[in-house]
Amino acid sequence: MASLDDILTTQKNGVVAINGIQRLMGDFLTLIQPALGSALKVKYTPVSGTYTVAAGDCVVDCTANTFTVTLPTAIGLQGQIFTVKNSGTGVITVAAAGGEFIDGAATRIIAVQYESLTIVSTNTGWIVV
């Protein structure tokens, strides 16, 4: 697979070349903006009852009720980031998968509306960031 350096070169006066095709930088940005926009989107998952986070999730928005959100196993997901938000008025319990921990505890509580918890996998558990 070619690296970005292999296919993209910057020239003088705001001109870039992509695979040898020259374009003004503004034209180039116009061409890639749709791709960048979709690449920067995250998966938003609204839930209102007990939910197990999927590896493809990113933001889990707890929109109503009191319930538990269970994280997937951290093993094999090192560096994966999830955010769980309590946008409802209930109390949300965020639970690690069996035997794993979130900063040393099996669960974390999000009791206040509009608060969130962002966590990242260490491959053996979860840390709050």
PDB file of C-alpha atoms in Angstrom:
ATOM      1  CA  MET A   1       0.000   0.000   0.000  1.00  0.00           C
ATOM      2  CA  ALA A   2       1.352   3.412  -0.936  1.00  0.00           C
ATOM      3  CA  SER A   3       1.890   5.963   1.803  1.00  0.00           C
ATOM      4  CA  LEU A   4       0.478   9.469   1.649  1.00  0.00           C
ATOM      5  CA  ASP A   5       4.001  10.755   0.940  1.00  0.00           C
ATOM      6  CA  ASP A   6       4.117   8.533  -2.158  1.00  0.00           C
ATOM      7  CA  ILE A   7       0.958   9.954  -3.707  1.00  0.00           C
ATOM      8  CA  LEU A   8       0.813  13.556  -2.431  1.00  0.00           C
ATOM      9  CA  THR A   9       3.402  16.248  -3.072  1.00  0.00           C
ATOM     10  CA  THR A  10       3.185  19.929  -2.211  1.00  0.00           C
ATOM     11  CA  GLN A  11       4.498  22.432  -4.703  1.00  0.00           C
ATOM     12  CA  LYS A  12       4.899  26.199  -4.719  1.00  0.00           C
ATOM     13  CA  ASN A  13       2.017  28.698  -4.887  1.00  0.00           C
ATOM     14  CA  GLY A  14      -0.564  26.477  -3.172  1.00  0.00           C
ATOM     15  CA  VAL A  15      -0.397  23.711  -5.772  1.00  0.00           C
ATOM     16  CA  VAL A  16      -0.444  20.057  -4.753  1.00  0.00           C
ATOM     17  CA  ALA A  17       0.027  16.982  -6.882  1.00  0.00           C
ATOM     18  CA  ILE A  18      -1.898  13.774  -6.214  1.00  0.00           C
ATOM     19  CA  ASN A  19      -0.484  10.841  -8.148  1.00  0.00           C
ATOM     20  CA  GLY A  20       1.079  13.412 -10.471  1.00  0.00           C
ATOM     21  CA  ILE A  21      -2.151  15.337 -11.126  1.00  0.00           C
ATOM     22  CA  GLN A  22      -1.711  18.975 -10.150  1.00  0.00           C
ATOM     23  CA  ARG A  23      -4.477  20.915  -8.393  1.00  0.00           C
ATOM     24  CA  LEU A  24      -4.728  24.131  -6.417  1.00  0.00           C
ATOM     25  CA  MET A  25      -4.860  23.439  -2.668  1.00  0.00           C
ATOM     26  CA  GLY A  26      -8.388  24.899  -2.495  1.00  0.00           C
ATOM     27  CA  ASP A  27      -9.563  22.539  -5.235  1.00  0.00           C
ATOM     28  CA  PHE A  28      -7.921  19.617  -3.474  1.00  0.00           C
ATOM     29  CA  LEU A  29      -9.682  20.447  -0.195  1.00  0.00           C
ATOM     30  CA  THR A  30     -13.003  20.729  -2.012  1.00  0.00           C
ATOM     31  CA  LEU A  31     -12.430  17.257  -3.487  1.00  0.00           C
ATOM     32  CA  ILE A  32     -11.534  15.543  -0.204  1.00  0.00           C
ATOM     33  CA  GLN A  33     -13.970  17.341   2.122  1.00  0.00           C
ATOM     34  CA  PRO A  34     -16.793  14.821   1.608  1.00  0.00           C
ATOM     35  CA  ALA A  35     -14.420  11.968   2.477  1.00  0.00           C
ATOM     36  CA  LEU A  36     -13.060  13.756   5.520  1.00  0.00           C
ATOM     37  CA  GLY A  37     -16.534  14.613   6.739  1.00  0.00           C
ATOM     38  CA  SER A  38     -17.613  10.988   6.793  1.00  0.00           C
ATOM     39  CA  ALA A  39     -14.291   9.854   8.239  1.00  0.00           C
ATOM     40  CA  LEU A  40     -14.718  12.191  11.195  1.00  0.00           C
ATOM     41  CA  LYS A  41     -18.223  11.026  12.065  1.00  0.00           C
ATOM     42  CA  VAL A  42     -18.703   8.752  15.054  1.00  0.00           C
ATOM     43  CA  LYS A  43     -21.396   6.205  15.718  1.00  0.00           C
ATOM     44  CA  TYR A  44     -24.081   7.728  17.944  1.00  0.00           C
ATOM     45  CA  THR A  45     -26.280   5.210  19.746  1.00  0.00           C
ATOM     46  CA  PRO A  46     -29.283   6.472  21.743  1.00  0.00           C
ATOM     47  CA  VAL A  47     -30.580   3.975  24.322  1.00  0.00           C
ATOM     48  CA  SER A  48     -33.272   4.042  26.992  1.00  0.00           C
ATOM     49  CA  GLY A  49     -32.766   0.659  28.622  1.00  0.00           C
ATOM     50  CA  THR A  50     -30.110  -1.890  29.541  1.00  0.00           C
ATOM     51  CA  TYR A  51     -27.505  -1.975  26.799  1.00  0.00           C
ATOM     52  CA  THR A  52     -24.245  -3.779  26.011  1.00  0.00           C
ATOM     53  CA  VAL A  53     -21.842  -1.548  24.114  1.00  0.00           C
ATOM     54  CA  ALA A  54     -20.750  -2.937  20.738  1.00  0.00           C
ATOM     55  CA  ALA A  55     -17.151  -2.606  19.561  1.00  0.00           C
ATOM     56  CA  GLY A  56     -18.337  -0.321  16.726  1.00  0.00           C
ATOM     57  CA  ASP A  57     -20.106   2.107  19.064  1.00  0.00           C
ATOM     58  CA  CYS A  58     -18.537   5.426  20.001  1.00  0.00           C
ATOM     59  CA  VAL A  59     -21.100   7.564  21.848  1.00  0.00           C
ATOM     60  CA  VAL A  60     -23.836   5.843  23.835  1.00  0.00           C
ATOM     61  CA  ASP A  61     -26.476   8.394  24.834  1.00  0.00           C
ATOM     62  CA  CYS A  62     -28.721   7.258  27.677  1.00  0.00           C
ATOM     63  CA  THR A  63     -31.835   9.275  26.909  1.00  0.00           C
ATOM     64  CA  ALA A  64     -34.226   8.132  29.668  1.00  0.00           C
ATOM     65  CA  ASN A  65     -34.678   5.817  32.653  1.00  0.00           C
ATOM     66  CA  THR A  66     -32.303   4.207  35.149  1.00  0.00           C
ATOM     67  CA  PHE A  67     -30.326   1.230  33.820  1.00  0.00           C
ATOM     68  CA  THR A  68     -26.914  -0.366  33.230  1.00  0.00           C
ATOM     69  CA  VAL A  69     -24.641   0.036  30.231  1.00  0.00           C
ATOM     70  CA  THR A  70     -22.143  -2.834  30.050  1.00  0.00           C
ATOM     71  CA  LEU A  71     -18.835  -2.396  28.269  1.00  0.00           C
ATOM     72  CA  PRO A  72     -17.462  -5.085  25.972  1.00  0.00           C
ATOM     73  CA  THR A  73     -14.381  -6.929  27.088  1.00  0.00           C
ATOM     74  CA  ALA A  74     -11.344  -4.650  26.892  1.00  0.00           C
ATOM     75  CA  ILE A  75      -9.221  -7.495  25.510  1.00  0.00           C
ATOM     76  CA  GLY A  76      -8.394  -6.871  21.868  1.00  0.00           C
ATOM     77  CA  LEU A  77      -9.727  -3.295  21.970  1.00  0.00           C
ATOM     78  CA  GLN A  78      -6.627  -1.468  23.231  1.00  0.00           C
ATOM     79  CA  GLY A  79      -7.005   2.242  22.452  1.00  0.00           C
ATOM     80  CA  GLN A  80     -10.750   1.985  21.752  1.00  0.00           C
ATOM     81  CA  ILE A  81     -12.626   4.953  23.206  1.00  0.00           C
ATOM     82  CA  PHE A  82     -16.255   5.013  24.295  1.00  0.00           C
ATOM     83  CA  THR A  83     -18.307   7.832  25.770  1.00  0.00           C
ATOM     84  CA  VAL A  84     -21.432   7.105  27.784  1.00  0.00           C
ATOM     85  CA  LYS A  85     -23.661  10.150  28.364  1.00  0.00           C
ATOM     86  CA  ASN A  86     -26.619  10.522  30.683  1.00  0.00           C
ATOM     87  CA  SER A  87     -28.918  12.930  28.857  1.00  0.00           C
ATOM     88  CA  GLY A  88     -31.960  11.639  30.727  1.00  0.00           C
ATOM     89  CA  THR A  89     -32.973  12.085  34.354  1.00  0.00           C
ATOM     90  CA  GLY A  90     -32.213   8.554  35.531  1.00  0.00           C
ATOM     91  CA  VAL A  91     -29.045   7.079  37.019  1.00  0.00           C
ATOM     92  CA  ILE A  92     -26.749   5.204  34.646  1.00  0.00           C
ATOM     93  CA  THR A  93     -24.435   2.449  35.860  1.00  0.00           C
ATOM     94  CA  VAL A  94     -21.501   1.772  33.534  1.00  0.00           C
ATOM     95  CA  ALA A  95     -20.231  -1.756  34.156  1.00  0.00           C
ATOM     96  CA  ALA A  96     -17.045  -3.438  33.000  1.00  0.00           C
ATOM     97  CA  ALA A  97     -17.284  -6.914  31.504  1.00  0.00           C
ATOM     98  CA  GLY A  98     -16.879  -9.768  33.983  1.00  0.00           C
ATOM     99  CA  GLY A  99     -13.571  -9.604  35.853  1.00  0.00           C
ATOM    100  CA  GLU A 100     -12.499  -6.291  34.303  1.00  0.00           C
ATOM    101  CA  PHE A 101     -12.379  -2.876  35.917  1.00  0.00           C
ATOM    102  CA  ILE A 102     -12.876   0.815  35.163  1.00  0.00           C
ATOM    103  CA  ASP A 103     -10.071   2.625  37.009  1.00  0.00           C
ATOM    104  CA  GLY A 104     -10.036  -0.169  39.596  1.00  0.00           C
ATOM    105  CA  ALA A 105     -13.812  -0.460  40.103  1.00  0.00           C
ATOM    106  CA  ALA A 106     -16.278  -2.861  38.518  1.00  0.00           C
ATOM    107  CA  THR A 107     -18.763  -0.027  37.866  1.00  0.00           C
ATOM    108  CA  ARG A 108     -19.009   3.757  37.556  1.00  0.00           C
ATOM    109  CA  ILE A 109     -22.168   5.763  38.161  1.00  0.00           C
ATOM    110  CA  ILE A 110     -23.411   8.705  36.079  1.00  0.00           C
ATOM    111  CA  ALA A 111     -26.064  10.171  38.356  1.00  0.00           C
ATOM    112  CA  VAL A 112     -26.329  13.716  37.037  1.00  0.00           C
ATOM    113  CA  GLN A 113     -28.193  14.618  33.867  1.00  0.00           C
ATOM    114  CA  TYR A 114     -25.893  15.704  30.998  1.00  0.00           C
ATOM    115  CA  GLU A 115     -22.746  14.257  32.576  1.00  0.00           C
ATOM    116  CA  SER A 116     -20.703  11.739  30.625  1.00  0.00           C
ATOM    117  CA  LEU A 117     -17.927   9.223  31.100  1.00  0.00           C
ATOM    118  CA  THR A 118     -15.214   8.754  28.474  1.00  0.00           C
ATOM    119  CA  ILE A 119     -13.142   5.618  28.802  1.00  0.00           C
ATOM    120  CA  VAL A 120     -10.386   3.918  26.847  1.00  0.00           C
ATOM    121  CA  SER A 121      -9.359   0.262  26.746  1.00  0.00           C
ATOM    122  CA  THR A 122      -5.936  -0.714  28.056  1.00  0.00           C
ATOM    123  CA  ASN A 123      -6.435  -4.222  26.650  1.00  0.00           C
ATOM    124  CA  THR A 124      -6.897  -5.546  30.205  1.00  0.00           C
ATOM    125  CA  GLY A 125      -9.456  -3.062  31.535  1.00  0.00           C
ATOM    126  CA  TRP A 126     -10.708   0.493  31.150  1.00  0.00           C
ATOM    127  CA  ILE A 127      -9.391   3.884  32.249  1.00  0.00           C
ATOM    128  CA  VAL A 128     -11.346   7.131  32.502  1.00  0.00           C
ATOM    129  CA  VAL A 129      -9.930   9.953  30.392  1.00  0.00           C
TER     130      VAL A 129
END
